[in-house]
Coordinates of C-alpha atoms in Angstrom, one line a residue:
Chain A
X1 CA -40.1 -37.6 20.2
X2 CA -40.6 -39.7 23.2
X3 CA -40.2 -42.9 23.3
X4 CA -40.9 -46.0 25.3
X5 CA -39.0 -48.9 25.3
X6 CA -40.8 -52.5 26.2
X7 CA -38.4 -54.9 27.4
X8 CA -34.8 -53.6 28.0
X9 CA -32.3 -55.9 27.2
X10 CA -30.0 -56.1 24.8
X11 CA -32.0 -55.1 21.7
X12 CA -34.4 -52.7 23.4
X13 CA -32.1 -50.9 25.3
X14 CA -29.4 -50.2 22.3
X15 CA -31.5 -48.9 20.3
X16 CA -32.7 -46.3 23.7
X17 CA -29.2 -45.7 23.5
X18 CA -28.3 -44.8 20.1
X19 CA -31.3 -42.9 19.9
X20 CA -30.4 -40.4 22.9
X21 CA -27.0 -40.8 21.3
X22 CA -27.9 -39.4 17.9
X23 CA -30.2 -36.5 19.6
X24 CA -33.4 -38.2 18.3
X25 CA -35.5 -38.2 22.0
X26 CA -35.1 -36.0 25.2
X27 CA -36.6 -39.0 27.2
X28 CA -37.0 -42.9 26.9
X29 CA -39.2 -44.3 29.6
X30 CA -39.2 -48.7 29.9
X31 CA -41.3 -51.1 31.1
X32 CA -39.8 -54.0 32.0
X33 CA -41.8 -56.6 34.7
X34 CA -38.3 -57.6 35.6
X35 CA -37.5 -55.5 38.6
X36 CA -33.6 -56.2 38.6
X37 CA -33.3 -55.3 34.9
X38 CA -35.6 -52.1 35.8
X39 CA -33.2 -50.7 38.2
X40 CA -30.6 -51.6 35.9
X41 CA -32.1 -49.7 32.9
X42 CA -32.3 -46.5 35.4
X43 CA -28.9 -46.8 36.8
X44 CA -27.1 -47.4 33.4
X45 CA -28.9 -44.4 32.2
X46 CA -30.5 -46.2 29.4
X47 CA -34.2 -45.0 30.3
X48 CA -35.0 -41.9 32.1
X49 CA -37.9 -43.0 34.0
X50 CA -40.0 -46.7 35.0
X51 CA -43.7 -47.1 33.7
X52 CA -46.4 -49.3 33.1
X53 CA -47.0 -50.5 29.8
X54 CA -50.7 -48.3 29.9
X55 CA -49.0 -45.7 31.0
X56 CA -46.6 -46.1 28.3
X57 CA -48.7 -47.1 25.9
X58 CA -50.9 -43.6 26.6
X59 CA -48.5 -41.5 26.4
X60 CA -45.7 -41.9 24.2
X61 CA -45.1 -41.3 20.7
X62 CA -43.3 -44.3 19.4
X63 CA -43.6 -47.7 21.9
X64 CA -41.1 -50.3 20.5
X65 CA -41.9 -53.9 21.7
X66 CA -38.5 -55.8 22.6
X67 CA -39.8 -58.4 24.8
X68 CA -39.1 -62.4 23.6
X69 CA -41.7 -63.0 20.5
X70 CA -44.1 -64.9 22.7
X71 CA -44.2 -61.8 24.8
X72 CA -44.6 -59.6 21.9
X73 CA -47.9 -61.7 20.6
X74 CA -49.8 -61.1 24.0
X75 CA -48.3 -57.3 24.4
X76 CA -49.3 -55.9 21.3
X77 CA -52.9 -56.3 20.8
X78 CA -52.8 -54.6 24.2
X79 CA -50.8 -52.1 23.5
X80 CA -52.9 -50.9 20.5
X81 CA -55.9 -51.0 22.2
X82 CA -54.6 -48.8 24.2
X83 CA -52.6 -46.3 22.0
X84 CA -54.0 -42.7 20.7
X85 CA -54.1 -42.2 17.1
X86 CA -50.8 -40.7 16.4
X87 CA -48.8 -43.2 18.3
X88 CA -46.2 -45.7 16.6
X89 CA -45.9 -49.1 17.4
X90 CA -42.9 -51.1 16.4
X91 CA -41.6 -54.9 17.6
X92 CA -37.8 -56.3 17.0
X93 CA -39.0 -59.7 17.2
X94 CA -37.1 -62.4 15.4
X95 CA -40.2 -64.1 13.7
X96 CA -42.8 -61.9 12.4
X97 CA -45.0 -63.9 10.5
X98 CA -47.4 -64.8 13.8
X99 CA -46.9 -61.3 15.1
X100 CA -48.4 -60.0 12.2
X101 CA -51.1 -62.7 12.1
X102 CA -52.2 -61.9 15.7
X103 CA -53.1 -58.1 14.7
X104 CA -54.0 -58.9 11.2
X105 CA -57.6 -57.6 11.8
X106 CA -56.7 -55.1 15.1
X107 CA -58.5 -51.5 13.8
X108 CA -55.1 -49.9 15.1
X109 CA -52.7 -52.2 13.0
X110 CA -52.0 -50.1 10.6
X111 CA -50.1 -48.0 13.5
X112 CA -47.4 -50.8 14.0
X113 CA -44.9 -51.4 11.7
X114 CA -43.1 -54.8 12.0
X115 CA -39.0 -55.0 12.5
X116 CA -36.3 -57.2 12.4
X117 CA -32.7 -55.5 13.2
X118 CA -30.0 -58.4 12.1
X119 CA -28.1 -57.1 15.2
X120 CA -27.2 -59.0 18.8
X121 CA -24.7 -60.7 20.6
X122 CA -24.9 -63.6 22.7
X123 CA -25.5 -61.6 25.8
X124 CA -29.0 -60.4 27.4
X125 CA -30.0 -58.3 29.8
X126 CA -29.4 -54.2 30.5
X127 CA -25.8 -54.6 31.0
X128 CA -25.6 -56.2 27.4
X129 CA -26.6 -53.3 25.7
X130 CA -24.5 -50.8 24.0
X131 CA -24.9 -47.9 21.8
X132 CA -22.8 -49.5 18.7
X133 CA -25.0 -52.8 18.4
X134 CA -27.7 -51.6 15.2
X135 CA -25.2 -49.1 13.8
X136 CA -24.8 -50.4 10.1
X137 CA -26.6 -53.5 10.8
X138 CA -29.9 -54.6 8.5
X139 CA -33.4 -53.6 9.4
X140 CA -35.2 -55.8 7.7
X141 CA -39.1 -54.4 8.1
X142 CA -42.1 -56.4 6.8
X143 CA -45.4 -56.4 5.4
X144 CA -45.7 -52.6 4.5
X145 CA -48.6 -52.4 2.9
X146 CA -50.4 -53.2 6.0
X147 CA -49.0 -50.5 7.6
X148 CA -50.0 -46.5 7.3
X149 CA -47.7 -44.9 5.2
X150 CA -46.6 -42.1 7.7
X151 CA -46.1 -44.7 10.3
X152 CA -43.8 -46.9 7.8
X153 CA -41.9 -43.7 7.2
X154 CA -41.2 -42.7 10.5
X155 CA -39.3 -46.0 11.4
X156 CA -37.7 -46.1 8.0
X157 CA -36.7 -42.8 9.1
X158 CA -35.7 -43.9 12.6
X159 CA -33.7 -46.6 11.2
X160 CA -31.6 -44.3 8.5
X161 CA -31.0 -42.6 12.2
X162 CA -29.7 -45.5 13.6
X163 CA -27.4 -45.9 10.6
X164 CA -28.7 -48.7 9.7
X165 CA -29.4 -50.5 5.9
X166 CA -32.5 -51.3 5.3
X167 CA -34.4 -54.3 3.8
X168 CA -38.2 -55.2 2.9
X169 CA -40.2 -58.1 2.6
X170 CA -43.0 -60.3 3.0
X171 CA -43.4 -61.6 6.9
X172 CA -43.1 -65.2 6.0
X173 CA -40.7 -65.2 3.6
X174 CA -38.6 -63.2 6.7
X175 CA -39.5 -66.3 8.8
X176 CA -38.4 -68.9 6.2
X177 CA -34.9 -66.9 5.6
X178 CA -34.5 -66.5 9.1
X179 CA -34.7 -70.0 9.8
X180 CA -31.6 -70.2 7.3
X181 CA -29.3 -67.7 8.4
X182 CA -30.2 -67.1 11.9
X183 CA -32.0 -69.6 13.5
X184 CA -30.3 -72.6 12.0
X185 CA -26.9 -70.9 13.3
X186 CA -28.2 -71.1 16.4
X187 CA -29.6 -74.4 17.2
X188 CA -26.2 -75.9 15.6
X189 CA -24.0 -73.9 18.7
X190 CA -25.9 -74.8 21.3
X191 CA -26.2 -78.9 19.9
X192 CA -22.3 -78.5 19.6
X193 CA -22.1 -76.8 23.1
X194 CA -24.0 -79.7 25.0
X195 CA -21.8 -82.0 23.1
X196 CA -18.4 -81.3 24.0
X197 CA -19.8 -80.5 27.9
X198 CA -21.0 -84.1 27.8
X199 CA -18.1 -85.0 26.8
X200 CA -16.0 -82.9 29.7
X201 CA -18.1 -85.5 31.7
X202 CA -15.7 -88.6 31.1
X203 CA -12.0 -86.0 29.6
X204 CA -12.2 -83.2 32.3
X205 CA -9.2 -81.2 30.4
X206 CA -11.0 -82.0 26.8
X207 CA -11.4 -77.8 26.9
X208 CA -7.4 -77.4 27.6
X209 CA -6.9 -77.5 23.9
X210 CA -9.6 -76.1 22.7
X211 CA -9.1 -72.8 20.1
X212 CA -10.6 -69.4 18.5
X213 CA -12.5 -72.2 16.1
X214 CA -14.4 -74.1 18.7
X215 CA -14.8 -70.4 20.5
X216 CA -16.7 -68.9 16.7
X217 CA -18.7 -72.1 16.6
X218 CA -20.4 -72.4 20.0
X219 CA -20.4 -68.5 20.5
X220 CA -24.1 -68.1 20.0
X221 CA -24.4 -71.0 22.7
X222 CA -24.4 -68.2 25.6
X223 CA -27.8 -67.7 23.9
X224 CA -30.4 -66.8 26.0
X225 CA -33.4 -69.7 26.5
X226 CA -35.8 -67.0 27.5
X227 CA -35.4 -65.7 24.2
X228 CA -35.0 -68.5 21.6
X229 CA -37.3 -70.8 23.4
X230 CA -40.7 -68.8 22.1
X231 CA -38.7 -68.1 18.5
X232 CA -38.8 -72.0 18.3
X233 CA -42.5 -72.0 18.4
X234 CA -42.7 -69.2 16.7
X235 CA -41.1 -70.6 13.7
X236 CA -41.5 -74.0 14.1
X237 CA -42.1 -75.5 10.7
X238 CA -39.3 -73.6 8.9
X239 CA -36.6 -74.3 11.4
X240 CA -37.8 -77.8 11.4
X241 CA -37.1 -78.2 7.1
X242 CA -33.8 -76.2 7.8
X243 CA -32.4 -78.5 10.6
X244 CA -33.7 -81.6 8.5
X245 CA -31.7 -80.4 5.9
X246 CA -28.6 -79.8 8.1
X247 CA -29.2 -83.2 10.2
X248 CA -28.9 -85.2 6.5
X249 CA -25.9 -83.1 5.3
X250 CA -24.2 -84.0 8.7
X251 CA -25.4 -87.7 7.9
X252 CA -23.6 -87.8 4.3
X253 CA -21.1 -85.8 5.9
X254 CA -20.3 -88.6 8.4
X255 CA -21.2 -91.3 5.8
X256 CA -18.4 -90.2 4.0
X257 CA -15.6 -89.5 6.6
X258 CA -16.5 -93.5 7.8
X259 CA -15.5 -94.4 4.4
X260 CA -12.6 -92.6 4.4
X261 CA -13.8 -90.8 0.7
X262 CA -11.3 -88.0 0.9
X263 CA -12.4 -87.1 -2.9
X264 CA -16.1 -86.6 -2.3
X265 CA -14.9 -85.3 1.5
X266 CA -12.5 -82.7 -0.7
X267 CA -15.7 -82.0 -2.9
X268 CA -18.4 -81.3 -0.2
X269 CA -15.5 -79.0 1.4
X270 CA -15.2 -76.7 -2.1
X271 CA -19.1 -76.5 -2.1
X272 CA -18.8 -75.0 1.1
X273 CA -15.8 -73.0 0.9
X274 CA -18.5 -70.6 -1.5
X275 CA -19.7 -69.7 1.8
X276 CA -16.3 -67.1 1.2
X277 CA -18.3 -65.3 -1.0
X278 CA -21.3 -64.6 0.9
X279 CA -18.8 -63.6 4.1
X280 CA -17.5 -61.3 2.0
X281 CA -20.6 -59.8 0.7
X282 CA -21.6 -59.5 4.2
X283 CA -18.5 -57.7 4.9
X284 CA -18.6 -55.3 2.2
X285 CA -22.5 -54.6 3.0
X286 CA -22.2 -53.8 6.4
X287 CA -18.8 -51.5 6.4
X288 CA -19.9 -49.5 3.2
X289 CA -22.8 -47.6 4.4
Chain B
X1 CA 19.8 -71.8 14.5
X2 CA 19.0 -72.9 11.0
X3 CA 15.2 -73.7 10.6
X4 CA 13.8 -75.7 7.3
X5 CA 9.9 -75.5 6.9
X6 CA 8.2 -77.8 4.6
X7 CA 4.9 -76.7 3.4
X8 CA 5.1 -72.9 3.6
X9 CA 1.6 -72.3 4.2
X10 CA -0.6 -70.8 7.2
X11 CA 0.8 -72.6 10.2
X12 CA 4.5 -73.4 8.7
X13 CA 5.0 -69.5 7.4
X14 CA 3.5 -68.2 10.8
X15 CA 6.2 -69.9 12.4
X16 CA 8.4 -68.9 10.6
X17 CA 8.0 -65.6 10.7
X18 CA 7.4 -65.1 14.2
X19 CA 11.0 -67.3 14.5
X20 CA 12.3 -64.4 12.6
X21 CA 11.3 -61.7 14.3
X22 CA 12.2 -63.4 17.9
X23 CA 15.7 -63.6 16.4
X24 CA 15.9 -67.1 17.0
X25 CA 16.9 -68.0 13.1
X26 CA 19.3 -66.0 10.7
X27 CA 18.2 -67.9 7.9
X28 CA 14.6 -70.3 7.0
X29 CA 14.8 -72.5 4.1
X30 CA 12.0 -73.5 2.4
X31 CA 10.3 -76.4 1.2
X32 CA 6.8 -76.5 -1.3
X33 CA 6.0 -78.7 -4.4
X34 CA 3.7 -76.2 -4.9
X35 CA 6.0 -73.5 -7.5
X36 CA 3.5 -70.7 -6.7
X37 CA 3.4 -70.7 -2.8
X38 CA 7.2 -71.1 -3.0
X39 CA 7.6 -67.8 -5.0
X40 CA 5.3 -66.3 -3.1
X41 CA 6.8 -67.2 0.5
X42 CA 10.2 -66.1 -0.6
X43 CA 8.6 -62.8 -2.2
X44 CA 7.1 -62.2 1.1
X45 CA 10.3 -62.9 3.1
X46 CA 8.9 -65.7 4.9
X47 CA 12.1 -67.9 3.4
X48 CA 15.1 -67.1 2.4
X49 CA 15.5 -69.6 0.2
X50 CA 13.7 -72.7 -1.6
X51 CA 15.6 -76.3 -1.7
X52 CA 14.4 -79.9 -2.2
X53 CA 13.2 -81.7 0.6
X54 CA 16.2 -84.1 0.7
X55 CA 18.8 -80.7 1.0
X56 CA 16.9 -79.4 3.3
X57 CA 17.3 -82.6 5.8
X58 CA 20.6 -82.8 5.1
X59 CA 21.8 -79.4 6.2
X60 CA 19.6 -77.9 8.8
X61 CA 19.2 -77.6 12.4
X62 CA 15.5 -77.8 13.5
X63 CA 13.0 -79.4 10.4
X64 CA 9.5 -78.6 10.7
X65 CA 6.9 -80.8 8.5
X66 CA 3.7 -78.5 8.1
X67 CA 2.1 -80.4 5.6
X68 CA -1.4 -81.8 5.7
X69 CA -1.3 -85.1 7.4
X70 CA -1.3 -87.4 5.3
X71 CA 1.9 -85.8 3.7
X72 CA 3.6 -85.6 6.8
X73 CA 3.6 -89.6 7.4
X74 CA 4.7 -90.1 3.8
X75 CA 7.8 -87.3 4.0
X76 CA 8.1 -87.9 8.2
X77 CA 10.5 -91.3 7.8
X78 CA 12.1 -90.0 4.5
X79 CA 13.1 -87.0 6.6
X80 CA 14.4 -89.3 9.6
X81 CA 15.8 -91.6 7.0
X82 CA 18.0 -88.3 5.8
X83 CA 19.0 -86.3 8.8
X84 CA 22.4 -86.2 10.8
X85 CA 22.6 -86.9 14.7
X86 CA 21.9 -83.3 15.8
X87 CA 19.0 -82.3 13.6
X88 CA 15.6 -82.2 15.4
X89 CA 12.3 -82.8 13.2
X90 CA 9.1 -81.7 14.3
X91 CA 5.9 -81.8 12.6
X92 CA 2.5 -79.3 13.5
X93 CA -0.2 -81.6 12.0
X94 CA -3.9 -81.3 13.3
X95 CA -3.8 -85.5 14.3
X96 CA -0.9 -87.1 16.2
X97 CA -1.9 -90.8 16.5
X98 CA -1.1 -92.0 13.4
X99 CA 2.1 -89.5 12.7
X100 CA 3.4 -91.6 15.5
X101 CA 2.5 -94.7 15.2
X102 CA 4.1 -94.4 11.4
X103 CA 7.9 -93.9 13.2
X104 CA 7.4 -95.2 16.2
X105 CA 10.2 -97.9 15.1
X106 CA 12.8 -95.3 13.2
X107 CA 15.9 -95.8 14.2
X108 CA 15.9 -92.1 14.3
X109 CA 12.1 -92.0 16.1
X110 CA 14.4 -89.8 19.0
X111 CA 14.8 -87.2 16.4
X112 CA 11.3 -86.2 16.1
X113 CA 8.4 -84.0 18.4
X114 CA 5.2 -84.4 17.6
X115 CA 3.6 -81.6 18.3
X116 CA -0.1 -79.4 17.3
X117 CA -0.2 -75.8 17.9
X118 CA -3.9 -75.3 18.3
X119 CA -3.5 -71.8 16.2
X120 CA -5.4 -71.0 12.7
X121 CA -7.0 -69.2 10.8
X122 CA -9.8 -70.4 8.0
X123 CA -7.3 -69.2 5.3
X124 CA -4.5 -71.0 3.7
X125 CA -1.7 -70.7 1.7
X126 CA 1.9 -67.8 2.4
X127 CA -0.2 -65.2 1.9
X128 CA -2.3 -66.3 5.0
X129 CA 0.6 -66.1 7.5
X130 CA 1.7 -63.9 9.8
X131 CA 3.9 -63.3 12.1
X132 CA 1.2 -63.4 15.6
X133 CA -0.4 -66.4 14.7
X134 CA 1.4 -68.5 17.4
X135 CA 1.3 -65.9 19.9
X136 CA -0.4 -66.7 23.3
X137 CA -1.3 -70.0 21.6
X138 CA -1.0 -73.6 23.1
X139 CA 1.6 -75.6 21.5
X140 CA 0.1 -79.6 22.3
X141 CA 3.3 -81.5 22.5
X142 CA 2.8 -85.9 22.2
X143 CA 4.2 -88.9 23.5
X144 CA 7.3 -86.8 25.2
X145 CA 8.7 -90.5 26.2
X146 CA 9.6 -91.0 22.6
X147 CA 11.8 -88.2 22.1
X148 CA 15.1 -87.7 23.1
X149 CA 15.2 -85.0 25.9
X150 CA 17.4 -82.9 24.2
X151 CA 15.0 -82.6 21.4
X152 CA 12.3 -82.3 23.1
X153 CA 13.7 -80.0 25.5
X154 CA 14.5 -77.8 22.0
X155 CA 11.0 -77.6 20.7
X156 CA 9.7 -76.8 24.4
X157 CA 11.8 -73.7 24.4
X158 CA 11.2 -72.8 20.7
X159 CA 7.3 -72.5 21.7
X160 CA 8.4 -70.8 24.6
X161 CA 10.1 -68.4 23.1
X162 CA 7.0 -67.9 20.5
X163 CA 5.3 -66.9 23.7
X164 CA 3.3 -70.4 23.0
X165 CA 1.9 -72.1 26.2
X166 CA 2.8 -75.7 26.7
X167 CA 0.5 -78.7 26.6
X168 CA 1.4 -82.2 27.0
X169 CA -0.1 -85.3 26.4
X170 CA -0.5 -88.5 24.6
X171 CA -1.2 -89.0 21.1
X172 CA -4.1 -90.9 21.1
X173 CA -5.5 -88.7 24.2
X174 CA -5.0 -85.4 21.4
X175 CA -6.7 -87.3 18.7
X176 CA -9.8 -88.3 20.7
X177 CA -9.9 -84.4 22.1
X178 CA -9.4 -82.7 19.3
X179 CA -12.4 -84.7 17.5
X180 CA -14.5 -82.7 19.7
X181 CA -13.1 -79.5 20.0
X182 CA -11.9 -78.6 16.9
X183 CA -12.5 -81.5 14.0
X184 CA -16.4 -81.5 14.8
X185 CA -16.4 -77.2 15.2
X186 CA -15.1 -77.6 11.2
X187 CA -17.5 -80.3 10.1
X188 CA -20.9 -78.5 12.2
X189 CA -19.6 -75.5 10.1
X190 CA -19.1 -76.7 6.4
X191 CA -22.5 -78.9 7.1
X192 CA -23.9 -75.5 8.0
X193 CA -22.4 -73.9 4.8
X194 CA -23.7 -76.5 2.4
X195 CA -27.0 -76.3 4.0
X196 CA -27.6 -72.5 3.8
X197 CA -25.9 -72.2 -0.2
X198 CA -28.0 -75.4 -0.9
X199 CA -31.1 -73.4 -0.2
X200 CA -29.8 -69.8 -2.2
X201 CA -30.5 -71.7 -5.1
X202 CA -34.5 -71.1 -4.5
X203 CA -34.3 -68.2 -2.3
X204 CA -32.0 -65.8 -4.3
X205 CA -31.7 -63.2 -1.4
X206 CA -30.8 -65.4 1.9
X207 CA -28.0 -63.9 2.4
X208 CA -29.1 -60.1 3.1
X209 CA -30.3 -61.1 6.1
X210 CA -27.1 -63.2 7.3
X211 CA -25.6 -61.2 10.5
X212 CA -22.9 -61.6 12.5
X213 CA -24.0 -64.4 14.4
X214 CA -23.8 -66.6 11.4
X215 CA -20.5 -65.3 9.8
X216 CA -19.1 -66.6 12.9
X217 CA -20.5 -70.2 12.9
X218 CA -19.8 -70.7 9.5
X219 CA -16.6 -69.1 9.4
X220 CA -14.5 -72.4 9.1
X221 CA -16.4 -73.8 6.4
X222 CA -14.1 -71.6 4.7
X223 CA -11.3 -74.2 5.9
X224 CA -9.4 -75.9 3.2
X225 CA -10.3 -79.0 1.8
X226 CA -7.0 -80.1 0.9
X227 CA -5.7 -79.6 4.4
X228 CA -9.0 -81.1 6.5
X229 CA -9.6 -84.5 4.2
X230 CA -6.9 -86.3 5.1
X231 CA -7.4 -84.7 9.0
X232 CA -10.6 -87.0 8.8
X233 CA -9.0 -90.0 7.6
X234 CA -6.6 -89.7 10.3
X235 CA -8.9 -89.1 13.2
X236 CA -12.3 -91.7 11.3
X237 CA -13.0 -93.2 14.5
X238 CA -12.5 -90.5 17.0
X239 CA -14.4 -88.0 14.5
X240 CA -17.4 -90.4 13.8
X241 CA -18.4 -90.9 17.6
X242 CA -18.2 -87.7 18.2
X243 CA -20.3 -86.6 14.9
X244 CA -22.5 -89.4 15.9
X245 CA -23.0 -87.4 19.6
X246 CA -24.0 -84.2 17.6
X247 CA -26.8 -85.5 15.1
X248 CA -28.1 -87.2 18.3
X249 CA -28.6 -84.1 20.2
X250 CA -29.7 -82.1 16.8
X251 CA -32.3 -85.0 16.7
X252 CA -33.3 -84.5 20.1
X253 CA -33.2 -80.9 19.4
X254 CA -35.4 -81.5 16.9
X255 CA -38.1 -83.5 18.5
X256 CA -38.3 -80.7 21.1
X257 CA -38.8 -77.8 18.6
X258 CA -41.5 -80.2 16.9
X259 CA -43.3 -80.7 19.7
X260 CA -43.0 -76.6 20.6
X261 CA -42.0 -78.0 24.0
X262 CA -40.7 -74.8 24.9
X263 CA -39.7 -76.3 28.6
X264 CA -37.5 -78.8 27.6
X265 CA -36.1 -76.5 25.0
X266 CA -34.9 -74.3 27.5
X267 CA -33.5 -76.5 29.7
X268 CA -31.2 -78.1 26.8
X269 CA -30.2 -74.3 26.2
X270 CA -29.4 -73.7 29.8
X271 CA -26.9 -76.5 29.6
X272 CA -25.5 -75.4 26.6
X273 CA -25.2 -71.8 28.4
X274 CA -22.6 -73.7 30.7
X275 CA -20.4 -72.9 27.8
X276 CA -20.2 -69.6 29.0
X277 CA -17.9 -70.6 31.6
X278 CA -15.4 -73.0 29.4
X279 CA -15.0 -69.8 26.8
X280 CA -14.2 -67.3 29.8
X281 CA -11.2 -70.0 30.8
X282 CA -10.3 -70.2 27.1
X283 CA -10.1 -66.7 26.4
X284 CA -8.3 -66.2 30.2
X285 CA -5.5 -68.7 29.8
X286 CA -4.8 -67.0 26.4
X287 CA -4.9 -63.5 27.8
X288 CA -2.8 -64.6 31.0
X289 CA 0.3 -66.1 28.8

């Protein structure tokens, strides 16, 4: 199988990895309109060869699109415009309710299958990637039914390949989850990351004492903008309910600390120590598979 | 050296232990009102043996108060109140302002170090410690001025030989720090919590899709509420400025994702990517002990 990887960075180029890794392609070839990250794909040995996407597009037999979302939405109309009729299309985008919207009525749609892995770090780029990253992580892939059945298979397929557990649903109920559990996560780090740095303004040495709790919180703040930036607007009305909800929680949260409440402080505390059961879930999901 | 812990639990069992195994104490007594963490510390080995608070003051060498907060400034001047002229008391709690300010006119203030080793896990209780917990750690060590040199002298080369590194500063300089870099880190991350179980309730299966990223920003929500209520009574003022600072920037945040204003919403992410270079000093001042 040959396959063509749009966009190597972290996601894209793990998954070019794993796959030579587990013998499932002789040759990935990457477009990337990044010429740096090019040259770094070649040289880590991550893609075997640099092409246009038409050239990749014509001549490969699964094309996964793992550009930032915005990128996705102008990429892959073209792409199956383009494609023959036995060619796969597949995205890792983290919103998929507007990619699946923007092909909705494409006569090639039902050659692209829509995917989520549940897999990163808070690095980007080439150099990021590494052949462990979607090994028994989710693969969450949506709206089926628009997709031909073979075609569905073959990434449900790739993905048992990849070691990976799989997961199906509706593209906006993805969206409104993700907002939740991923998203959400995300905005909270980088608004706690530009906090304390404002705050290094005025107590230079406020960082001296910080520990492996303020480092798990503000992890996902090494983010990269280039990436989240279009998820934002991809998901827009969802993250906006989610981080309502959080702003109000923080507000009674604060409310209550002002007052010096330590029983309702104590209470909101055990509600969220629950969260124990859902890490451990987690947990047990992703090391039993 | 005889060593007395009071509150066997994370923090005062860790240090224990690790005082153990550096062969710096022959014999730790214990001190718990809680009858099941005291059976379970000296099942475990982390004590030898379990007294009252008052026999423990009266007959030890170096006293360390590893209580939550609020229980340290109630048994802190009973302790002083107690002790002989050569035993040293020292307490670990996670706010130093008030701790102090409580003793500052003991006859016996000399006797105490107030001190914070910025080390932790989210769990509590004997069960949670071990014996690396302190390791490569900073040990935040207060209003030096108060002690008596020889005391203070002692703790400095008990964290030194915990292969802790040494921090000093003054207590109301820790307090307004540590807001930000650890007492907000715990509130962003039971907010989070709350927010994400709040919503399971209509959408049963959030939590397949959770990944890694959140596990680790909601890790501490899994913090416990006995330990971190009376942390915020202690710290209100310092706590609700910098809380205040966060909803503000989540509000901004907000506004920008509302407005899909996707070039202002990378340039607030760029500034939080500054946090890159604060974690790399963090992790390298840890790893160069």
């Amino acid at each position: 199988m040959k396959i063509s990887i749009v966009g190597i960075g972290l996601l894209g180029g793990s998954l070019a990895l794993q796959a030579k890794e587990k013998g499932l392609t002789t040759k990935v070839v990457g477009v990337d309109n990044n010429p740096e990250h090019a040259a770094q794909a070649l040289q880590l040995g991550i893609v075997d060869e640099i092409v246009s996407l038409e050239e990749a597009a014509q001549t490969t037999d699964l094309l996964v699109l793992a550009t930032p979302v915005n990128v996705i939405i102008r990429q892959l109309p073209q792409v199956l415009d383009l494609i023959g009729d036995k060619t796969i299309v597949m995205d890792v985008g983290s919103t998929k309710h507007t990619i699946c919207q923007a092909v909705s009525t494409h006569p090639k749609r039902k050659q692209f299958v829509a995917a989520h892995p549940i897999a990163g770090t808070e690095n980007s780029g080439p150099e990021a990637a590494f052949p462990g990253l979607l090994k028994r992580k989710i693969m969450i892939l949506c709206n089926r039914h628009e997709s031909d059945h073979q075609a569905f298979e073959q990434v449900v397929n790739l993905s048992k390949h990849l070691e990976m557990h799989l997961s199906y649903m509706e593209a906006a109920e993805h969206d409104r989850h993700l907002a939740y559990v991923s998203h959400l996560s995300h905005i909270s780090s980088f608004a706690l990351g530009i906090t304390v740095l404002d705050k290094e303004k005025d107590e230079k040495s406020i960082f001296e004492m910080a520990g492996s709790g303020f480092s798990s919180t503000v992890r996902l703040a090494k983010s990269s903008p280039q990436m989240w930036a279009p998820i934002f607007t991809h998901n827009t009305e969802n993250i906006s309910v989610a981080l309502d909800a959080y702003i109000k929680k923080l507000q009674y949260f604060k409310e209550i600390i002002d007052n010096q409440d330590e029983a309702k402080s104590k209470e909101l505390m055990q509600q969220a120590n629950e969260i124990r059961r859902v890490l451990l879930g987690i947990d047990k999901k992703l090391t039993n598979l």
